[in-house]
Short mmCIF file of N, CA and C in Angstrom, two decimals:
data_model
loop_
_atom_site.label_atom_id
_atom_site.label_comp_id
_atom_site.label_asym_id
_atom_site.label_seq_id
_atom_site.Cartn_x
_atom_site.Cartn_y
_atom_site.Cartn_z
N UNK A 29 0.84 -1.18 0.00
CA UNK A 29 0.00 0.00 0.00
C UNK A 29 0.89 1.25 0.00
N UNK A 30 0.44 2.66 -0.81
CA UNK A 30 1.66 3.38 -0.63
C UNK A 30 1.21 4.31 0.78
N UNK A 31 2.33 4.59 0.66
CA UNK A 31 2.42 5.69 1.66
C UNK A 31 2.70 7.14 1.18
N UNK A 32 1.45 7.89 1.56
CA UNK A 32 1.79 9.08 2.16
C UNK A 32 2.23 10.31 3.26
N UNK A 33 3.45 11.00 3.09
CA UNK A 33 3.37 11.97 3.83
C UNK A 33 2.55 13.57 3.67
N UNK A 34 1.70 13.72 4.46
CA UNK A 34 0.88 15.21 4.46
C UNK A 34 1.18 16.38 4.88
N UNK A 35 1.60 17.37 4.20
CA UNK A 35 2.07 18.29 5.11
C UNK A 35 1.17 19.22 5.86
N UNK A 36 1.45 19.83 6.45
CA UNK A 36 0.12 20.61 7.15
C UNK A 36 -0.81 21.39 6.80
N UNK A 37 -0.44 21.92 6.22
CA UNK A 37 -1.23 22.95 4.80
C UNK A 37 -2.38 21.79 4.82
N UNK A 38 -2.09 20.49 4.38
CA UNK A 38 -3.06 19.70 3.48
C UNK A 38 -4.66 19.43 4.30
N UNK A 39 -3.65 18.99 5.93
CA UNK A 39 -4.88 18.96 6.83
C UNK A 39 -5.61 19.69 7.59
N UNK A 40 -5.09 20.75 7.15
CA UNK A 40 -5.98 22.19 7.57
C UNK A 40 -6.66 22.58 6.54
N UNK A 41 -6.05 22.34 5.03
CA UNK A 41 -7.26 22.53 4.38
C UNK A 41 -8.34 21.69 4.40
N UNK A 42 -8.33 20.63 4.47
CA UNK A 42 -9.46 19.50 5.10
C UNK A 42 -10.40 20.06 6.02
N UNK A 43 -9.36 19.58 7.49
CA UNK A 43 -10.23 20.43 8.19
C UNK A 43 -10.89 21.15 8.74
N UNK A 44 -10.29 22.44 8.10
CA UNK A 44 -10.90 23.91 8.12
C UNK A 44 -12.14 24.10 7.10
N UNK A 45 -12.08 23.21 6.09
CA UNK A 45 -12.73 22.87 4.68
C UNK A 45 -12.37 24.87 4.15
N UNK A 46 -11.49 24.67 3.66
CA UNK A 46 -10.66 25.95 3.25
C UNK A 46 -10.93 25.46 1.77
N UNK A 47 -11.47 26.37 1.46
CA UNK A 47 -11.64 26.74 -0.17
C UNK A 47 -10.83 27.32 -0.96
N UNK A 48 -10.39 27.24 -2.32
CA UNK A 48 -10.67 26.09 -3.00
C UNK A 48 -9.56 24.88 -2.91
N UNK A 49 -8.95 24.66 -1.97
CA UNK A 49 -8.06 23.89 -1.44
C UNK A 49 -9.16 22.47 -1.43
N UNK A 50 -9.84 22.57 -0.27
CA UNK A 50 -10.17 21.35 0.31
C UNK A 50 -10.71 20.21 -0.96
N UNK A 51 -11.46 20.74 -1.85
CA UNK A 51 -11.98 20.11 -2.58
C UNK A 51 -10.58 19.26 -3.41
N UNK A 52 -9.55 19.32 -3.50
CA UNK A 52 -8.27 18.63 -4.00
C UNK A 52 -8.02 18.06 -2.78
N UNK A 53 -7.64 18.39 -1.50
CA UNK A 53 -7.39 17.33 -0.87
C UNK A 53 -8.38 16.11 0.38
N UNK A 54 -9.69 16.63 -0.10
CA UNK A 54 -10.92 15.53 0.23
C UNK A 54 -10.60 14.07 -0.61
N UNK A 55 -10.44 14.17 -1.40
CA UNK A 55 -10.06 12.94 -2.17
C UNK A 55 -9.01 11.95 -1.39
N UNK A 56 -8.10 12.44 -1.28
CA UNK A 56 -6.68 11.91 -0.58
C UNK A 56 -7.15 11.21 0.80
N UNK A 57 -8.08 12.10 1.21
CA UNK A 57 -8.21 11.77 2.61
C UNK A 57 -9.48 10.62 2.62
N UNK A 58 -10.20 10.48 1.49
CA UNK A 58 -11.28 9.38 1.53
C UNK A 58 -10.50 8.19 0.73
N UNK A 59 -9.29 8.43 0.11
CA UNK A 59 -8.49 7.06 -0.69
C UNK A 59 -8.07 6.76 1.07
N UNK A 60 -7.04 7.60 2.19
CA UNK A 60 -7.07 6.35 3.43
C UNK A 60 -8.74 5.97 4.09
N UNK A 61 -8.88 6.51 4.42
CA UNK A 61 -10.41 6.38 5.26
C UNK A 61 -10.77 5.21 4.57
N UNK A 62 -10.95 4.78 2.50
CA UNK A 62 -10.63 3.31 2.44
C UNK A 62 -9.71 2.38 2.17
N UNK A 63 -8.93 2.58 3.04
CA UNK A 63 -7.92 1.99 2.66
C UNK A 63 -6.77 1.89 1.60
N UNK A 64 -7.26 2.56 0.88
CA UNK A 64 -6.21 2.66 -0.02
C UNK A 64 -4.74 3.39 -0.47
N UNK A 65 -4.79 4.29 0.67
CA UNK A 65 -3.29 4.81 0.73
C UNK A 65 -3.14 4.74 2.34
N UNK A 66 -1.69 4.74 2.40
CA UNK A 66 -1.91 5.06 4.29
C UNK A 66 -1.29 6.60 4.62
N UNK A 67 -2.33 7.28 5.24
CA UNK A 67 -1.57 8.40 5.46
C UNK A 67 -1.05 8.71 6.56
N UNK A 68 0.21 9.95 6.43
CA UNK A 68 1.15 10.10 7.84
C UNK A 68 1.08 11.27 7.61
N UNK A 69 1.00 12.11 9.16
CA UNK A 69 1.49 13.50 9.21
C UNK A 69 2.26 13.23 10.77
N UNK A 70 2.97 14.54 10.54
CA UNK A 70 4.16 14.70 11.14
C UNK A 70 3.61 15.30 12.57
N UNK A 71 4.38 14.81 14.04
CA UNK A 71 3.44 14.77 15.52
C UNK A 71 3.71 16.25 15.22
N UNK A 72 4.45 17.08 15.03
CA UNK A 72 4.82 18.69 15.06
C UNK A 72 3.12 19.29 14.28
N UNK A 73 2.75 18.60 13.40
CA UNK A 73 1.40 19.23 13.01
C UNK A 73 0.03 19.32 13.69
N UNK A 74 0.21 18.16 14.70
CA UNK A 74 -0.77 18.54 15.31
C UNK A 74 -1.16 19.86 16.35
N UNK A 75 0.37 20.43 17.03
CA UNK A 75 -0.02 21.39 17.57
C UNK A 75 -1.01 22.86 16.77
N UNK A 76 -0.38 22.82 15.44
CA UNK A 76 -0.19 23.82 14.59
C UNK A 76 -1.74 24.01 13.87
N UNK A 77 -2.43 22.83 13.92
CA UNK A 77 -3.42 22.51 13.66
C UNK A 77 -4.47 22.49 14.13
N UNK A 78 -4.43 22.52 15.64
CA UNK A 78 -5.08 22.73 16.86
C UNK A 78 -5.36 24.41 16.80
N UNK A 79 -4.34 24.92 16.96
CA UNK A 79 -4.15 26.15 17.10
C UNK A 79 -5.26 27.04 15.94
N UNK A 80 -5.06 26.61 14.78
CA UNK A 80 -5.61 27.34 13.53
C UNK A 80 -7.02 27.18 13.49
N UNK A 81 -7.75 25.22 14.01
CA UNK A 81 -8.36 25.20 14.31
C UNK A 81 -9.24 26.16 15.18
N UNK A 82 -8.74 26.29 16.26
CA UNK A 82 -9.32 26.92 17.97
C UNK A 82 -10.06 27.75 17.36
N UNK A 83 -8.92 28.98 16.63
CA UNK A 83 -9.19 30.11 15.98
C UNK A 83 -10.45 30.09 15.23
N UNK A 84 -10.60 29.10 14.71
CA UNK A 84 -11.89 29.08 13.89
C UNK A 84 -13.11 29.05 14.17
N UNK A 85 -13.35 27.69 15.28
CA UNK A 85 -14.37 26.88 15.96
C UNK A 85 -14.20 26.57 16.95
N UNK A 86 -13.43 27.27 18.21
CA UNK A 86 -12.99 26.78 19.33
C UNK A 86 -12.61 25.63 19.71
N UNK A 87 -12.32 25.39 21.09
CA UNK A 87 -11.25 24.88 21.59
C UNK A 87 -11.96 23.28 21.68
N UNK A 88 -12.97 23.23 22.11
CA UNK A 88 -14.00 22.23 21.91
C UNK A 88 -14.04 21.32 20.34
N UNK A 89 -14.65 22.20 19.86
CA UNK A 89 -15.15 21.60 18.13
C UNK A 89 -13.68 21.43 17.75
N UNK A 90 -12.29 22.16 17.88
CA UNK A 90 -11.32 21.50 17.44
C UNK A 90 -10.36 20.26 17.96
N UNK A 91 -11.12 20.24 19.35
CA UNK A 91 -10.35 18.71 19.80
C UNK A 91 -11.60 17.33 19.53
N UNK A 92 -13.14 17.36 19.02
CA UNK A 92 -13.32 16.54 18.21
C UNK A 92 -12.91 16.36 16.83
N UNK A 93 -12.81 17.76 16.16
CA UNK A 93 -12.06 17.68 15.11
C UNK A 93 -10.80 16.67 14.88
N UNK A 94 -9.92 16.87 15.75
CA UNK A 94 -8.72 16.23 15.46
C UNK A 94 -8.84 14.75 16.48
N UNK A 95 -9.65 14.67 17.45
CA UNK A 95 -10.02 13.28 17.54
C UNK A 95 -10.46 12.26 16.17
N UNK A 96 -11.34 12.99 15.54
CA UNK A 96 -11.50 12.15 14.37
C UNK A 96 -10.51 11.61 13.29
N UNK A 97 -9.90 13.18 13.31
CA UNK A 97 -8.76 13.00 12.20
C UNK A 97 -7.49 12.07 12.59
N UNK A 98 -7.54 12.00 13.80
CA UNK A 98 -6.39 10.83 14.07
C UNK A 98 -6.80 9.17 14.15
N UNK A 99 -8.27 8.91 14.03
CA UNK A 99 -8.42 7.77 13.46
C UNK A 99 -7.89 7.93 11.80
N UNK A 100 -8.10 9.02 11.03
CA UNK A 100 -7.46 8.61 9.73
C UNK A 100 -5.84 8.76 9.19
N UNK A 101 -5.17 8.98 9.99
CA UNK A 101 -3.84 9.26 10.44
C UNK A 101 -3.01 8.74 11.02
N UNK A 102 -1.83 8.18 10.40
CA UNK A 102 -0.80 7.76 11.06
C UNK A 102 0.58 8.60 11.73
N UNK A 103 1.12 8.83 12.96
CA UNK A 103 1.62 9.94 13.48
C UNK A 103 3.14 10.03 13.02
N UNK A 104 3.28 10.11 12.91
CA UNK A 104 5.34 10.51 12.76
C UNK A 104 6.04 10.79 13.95
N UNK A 105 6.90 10.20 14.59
CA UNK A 105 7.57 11.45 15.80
C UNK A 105 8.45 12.35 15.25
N UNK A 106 9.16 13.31 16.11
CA UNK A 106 9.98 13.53 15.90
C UNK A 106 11.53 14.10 17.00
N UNK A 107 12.26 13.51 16.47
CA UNK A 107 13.09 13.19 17.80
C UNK A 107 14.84 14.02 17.05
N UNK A 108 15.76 14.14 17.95
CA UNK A 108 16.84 14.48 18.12
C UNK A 108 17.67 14.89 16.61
N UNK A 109 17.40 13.16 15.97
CA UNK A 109 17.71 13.20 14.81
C UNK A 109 17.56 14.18 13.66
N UNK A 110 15.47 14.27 13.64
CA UNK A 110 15.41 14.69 12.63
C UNK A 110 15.30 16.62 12.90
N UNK A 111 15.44 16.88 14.29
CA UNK A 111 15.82 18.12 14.52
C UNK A 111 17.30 19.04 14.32
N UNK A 112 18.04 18.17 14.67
CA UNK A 112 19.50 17.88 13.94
C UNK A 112 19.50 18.39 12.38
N UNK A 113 18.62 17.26 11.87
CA UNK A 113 19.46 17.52 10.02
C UNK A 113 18.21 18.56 9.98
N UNK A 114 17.09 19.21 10.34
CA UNK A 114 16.50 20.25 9.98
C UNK A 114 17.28 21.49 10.46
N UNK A 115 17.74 21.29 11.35
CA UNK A 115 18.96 22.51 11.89
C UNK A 115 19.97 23.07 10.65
N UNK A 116 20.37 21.75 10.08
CA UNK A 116 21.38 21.37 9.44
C UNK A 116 21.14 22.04 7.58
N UNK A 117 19.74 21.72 7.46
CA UNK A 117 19.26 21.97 6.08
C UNK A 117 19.28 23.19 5.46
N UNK A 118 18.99 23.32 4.03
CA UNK A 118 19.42 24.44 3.40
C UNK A 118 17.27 24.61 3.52
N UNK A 119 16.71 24.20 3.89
CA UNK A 119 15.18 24.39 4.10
C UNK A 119 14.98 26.15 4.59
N UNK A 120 13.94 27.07 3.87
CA UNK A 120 13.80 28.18 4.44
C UNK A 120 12.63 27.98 5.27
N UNK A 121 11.93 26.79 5.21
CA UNK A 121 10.81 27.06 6.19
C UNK A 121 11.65 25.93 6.90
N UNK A 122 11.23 26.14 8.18
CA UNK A 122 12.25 25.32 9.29
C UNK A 122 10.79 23.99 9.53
N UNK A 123 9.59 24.33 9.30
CA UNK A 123 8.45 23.45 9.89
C UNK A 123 8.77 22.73 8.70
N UNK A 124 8.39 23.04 7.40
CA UNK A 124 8.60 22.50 6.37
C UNK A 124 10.33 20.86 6.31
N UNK A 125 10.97 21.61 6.88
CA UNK A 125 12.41 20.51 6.95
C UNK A 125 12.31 19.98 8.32
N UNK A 126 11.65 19.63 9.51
CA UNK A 126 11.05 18.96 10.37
C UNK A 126 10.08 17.93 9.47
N UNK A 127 9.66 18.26 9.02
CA UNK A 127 8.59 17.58 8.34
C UNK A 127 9.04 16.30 7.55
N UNK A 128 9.62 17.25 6.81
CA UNK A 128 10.47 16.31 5.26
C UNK A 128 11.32 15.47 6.17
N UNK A 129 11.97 15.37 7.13
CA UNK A 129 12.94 14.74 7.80
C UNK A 129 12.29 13.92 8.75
N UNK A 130 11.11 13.83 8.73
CA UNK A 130 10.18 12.99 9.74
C UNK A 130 9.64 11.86 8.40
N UNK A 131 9.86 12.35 7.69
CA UNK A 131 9.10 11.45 6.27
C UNK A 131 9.82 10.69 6.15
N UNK A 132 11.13 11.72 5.59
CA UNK A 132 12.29 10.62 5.22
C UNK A 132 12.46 8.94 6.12
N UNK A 133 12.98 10.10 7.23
CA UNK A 133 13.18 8.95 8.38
C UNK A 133 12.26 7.94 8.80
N UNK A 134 11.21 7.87 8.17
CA UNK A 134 10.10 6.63 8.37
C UNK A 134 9.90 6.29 7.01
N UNK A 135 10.66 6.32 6.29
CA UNK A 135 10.75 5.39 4.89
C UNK A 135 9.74 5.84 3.66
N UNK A 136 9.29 7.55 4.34
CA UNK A 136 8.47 7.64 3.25
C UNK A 136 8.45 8.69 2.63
N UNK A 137 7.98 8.16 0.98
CA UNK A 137 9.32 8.90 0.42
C UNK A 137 8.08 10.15 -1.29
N UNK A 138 7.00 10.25 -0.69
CA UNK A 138 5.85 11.02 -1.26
C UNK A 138 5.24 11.58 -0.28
N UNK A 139 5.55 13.28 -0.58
CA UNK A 139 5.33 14.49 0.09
C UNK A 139 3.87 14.68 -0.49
N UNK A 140 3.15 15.03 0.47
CA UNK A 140 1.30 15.80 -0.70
C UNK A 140 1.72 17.33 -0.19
N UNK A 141 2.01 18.35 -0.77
CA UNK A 141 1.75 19.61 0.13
C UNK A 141 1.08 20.59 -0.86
N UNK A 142 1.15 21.66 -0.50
CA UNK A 142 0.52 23.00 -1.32
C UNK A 142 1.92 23.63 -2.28
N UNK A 143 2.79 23.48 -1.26
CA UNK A 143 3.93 24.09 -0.92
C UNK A 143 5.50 23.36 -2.29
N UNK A 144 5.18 22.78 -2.99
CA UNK A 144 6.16 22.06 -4.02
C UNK A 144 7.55 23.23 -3.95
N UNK A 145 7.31 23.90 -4.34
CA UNK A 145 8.44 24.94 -4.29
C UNK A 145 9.45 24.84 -3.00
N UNK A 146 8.58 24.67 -1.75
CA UNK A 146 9.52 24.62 -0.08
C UNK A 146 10.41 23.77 -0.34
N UNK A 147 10.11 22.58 -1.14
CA UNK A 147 10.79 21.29 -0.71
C UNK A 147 12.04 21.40 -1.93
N UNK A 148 12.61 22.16 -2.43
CA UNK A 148 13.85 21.93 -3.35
C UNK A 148 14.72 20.82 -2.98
N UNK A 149 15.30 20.37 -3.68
CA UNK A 149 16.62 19.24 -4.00
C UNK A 149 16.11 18.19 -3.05
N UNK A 150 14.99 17.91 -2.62
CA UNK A 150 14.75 16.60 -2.09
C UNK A 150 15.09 15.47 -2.48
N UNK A 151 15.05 14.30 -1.52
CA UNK A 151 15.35 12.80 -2.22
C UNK A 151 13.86 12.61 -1.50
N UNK A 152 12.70 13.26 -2.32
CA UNK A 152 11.49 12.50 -2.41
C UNK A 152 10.80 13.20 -3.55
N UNK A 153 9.26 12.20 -3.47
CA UNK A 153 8.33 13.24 -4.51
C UNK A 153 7.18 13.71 -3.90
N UNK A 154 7.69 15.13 -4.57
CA UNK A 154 6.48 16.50 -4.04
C UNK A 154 6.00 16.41 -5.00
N UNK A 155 4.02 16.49 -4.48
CA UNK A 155 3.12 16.55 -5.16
C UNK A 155 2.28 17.38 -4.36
N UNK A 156 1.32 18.33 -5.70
CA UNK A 156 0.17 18.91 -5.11
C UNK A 156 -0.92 17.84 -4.95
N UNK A 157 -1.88 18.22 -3.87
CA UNK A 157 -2.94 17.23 -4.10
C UNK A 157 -3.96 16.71 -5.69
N UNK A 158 -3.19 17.84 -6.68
CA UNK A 158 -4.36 18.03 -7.94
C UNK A 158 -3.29 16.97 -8.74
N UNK A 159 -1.73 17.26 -8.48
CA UNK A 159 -0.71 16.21 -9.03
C UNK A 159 -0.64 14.49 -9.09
N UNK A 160 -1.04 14.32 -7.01
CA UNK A 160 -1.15 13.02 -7.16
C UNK A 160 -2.56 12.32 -7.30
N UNK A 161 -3.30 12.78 -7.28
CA UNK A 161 -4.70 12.46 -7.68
C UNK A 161 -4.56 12.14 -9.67
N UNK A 162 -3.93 13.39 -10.38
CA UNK A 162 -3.76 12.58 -11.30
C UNK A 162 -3.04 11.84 -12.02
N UNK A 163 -2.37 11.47 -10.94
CA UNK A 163 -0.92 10.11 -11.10
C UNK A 163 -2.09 9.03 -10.78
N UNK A 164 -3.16 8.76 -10.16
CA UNK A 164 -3.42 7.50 -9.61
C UNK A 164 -4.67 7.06 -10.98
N UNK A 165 -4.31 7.69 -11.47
CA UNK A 165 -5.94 7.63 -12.59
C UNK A 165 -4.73 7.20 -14.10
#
C-alpha cells in the first residue's frame, strides 16, 4: 500500500474545509479512510493545527475535530535526529524541513503539500494534491 506523507497545509485545508483547497485534498483523505493509501502527518502538526483550528471553531469543536482525524492518520515522531538535520538543512521554512525529515526517516518517500516549491533538492516526490490524484488515474 503506498504511503503518504501530508504536510500541514493539506490537513488544515481538510479540516478547516478551506476553499478552494479542500476540494483537492478531500479525495486523498477518503483514498485512506478506504484503505487505499496510508496516510502520515508529522506529531509537530498537530499542535499547529489545533491552534488554527481553535481560531476558527474553538477549543471544543477542534479537539473533536482532530479526535476524528487521528483515526485517519498515522503519526510521525519527531526526535533528536530529525531536529539535527532540519537545523542542518538548506530548508527556508524550518516546519517544512522537520517535516520532510520525519518522512524521510520513516521510509516515506511522497510528500502531498501545497507548498512544491519549499521542498527543493529533495530525495522525495512533491506533489500537489491536484498532481497526485492525477498520477493515480
Amino acid at each position: 500500500m503506498k504511503s503518504l506523507f501530508l504536510d500541514t497545509n493539506i490537513a488544515v485545508d481538510l479540516l478547516a474545509k478551506r476553499e478552494p483547497f479542500y476540494s483537492a485534498s478531500a479525495p486523498i483523505f477518503a483514498m485512506g479512510d478506504r484503505g487505499m493509501v496510508q496516510l502520515f502527518i508529522c506529531s509537530l502538526s498537530f499542535s499547529t493545527i489545533f491552534y488554527l483550528l481553535r481560531r476558527q471553531v474553538g477549543k471544543e469543536k477542534a479537539m473533536l475535530i482532530l479526535r476524528r482525524f487521528r483515526k485517519l492518520v498515522r503519526i510521525l515522531p519527531v526526535n533528536d535526529n530529525i531536529v539535527d538535520k532540519a537545523l542542518q538543512s538548506s530548508f527556508t521554512d524550518f516546519e517544512d524541513a522537520i517535516q520532510y525529515y520525519s518522512a524521510i526517516e520513516s521510509g516515506i518517500d511522497t510528500i502531498i503539500t501545497r507548498n512544491v516549491k519549499d521542498y527543493k533538492n529533495v530525495n522525495a516526490s512533491v506533489m500537489t494534491p491536484e498532481d497526485y490524484l492525477k498520477s493515480c488515474h
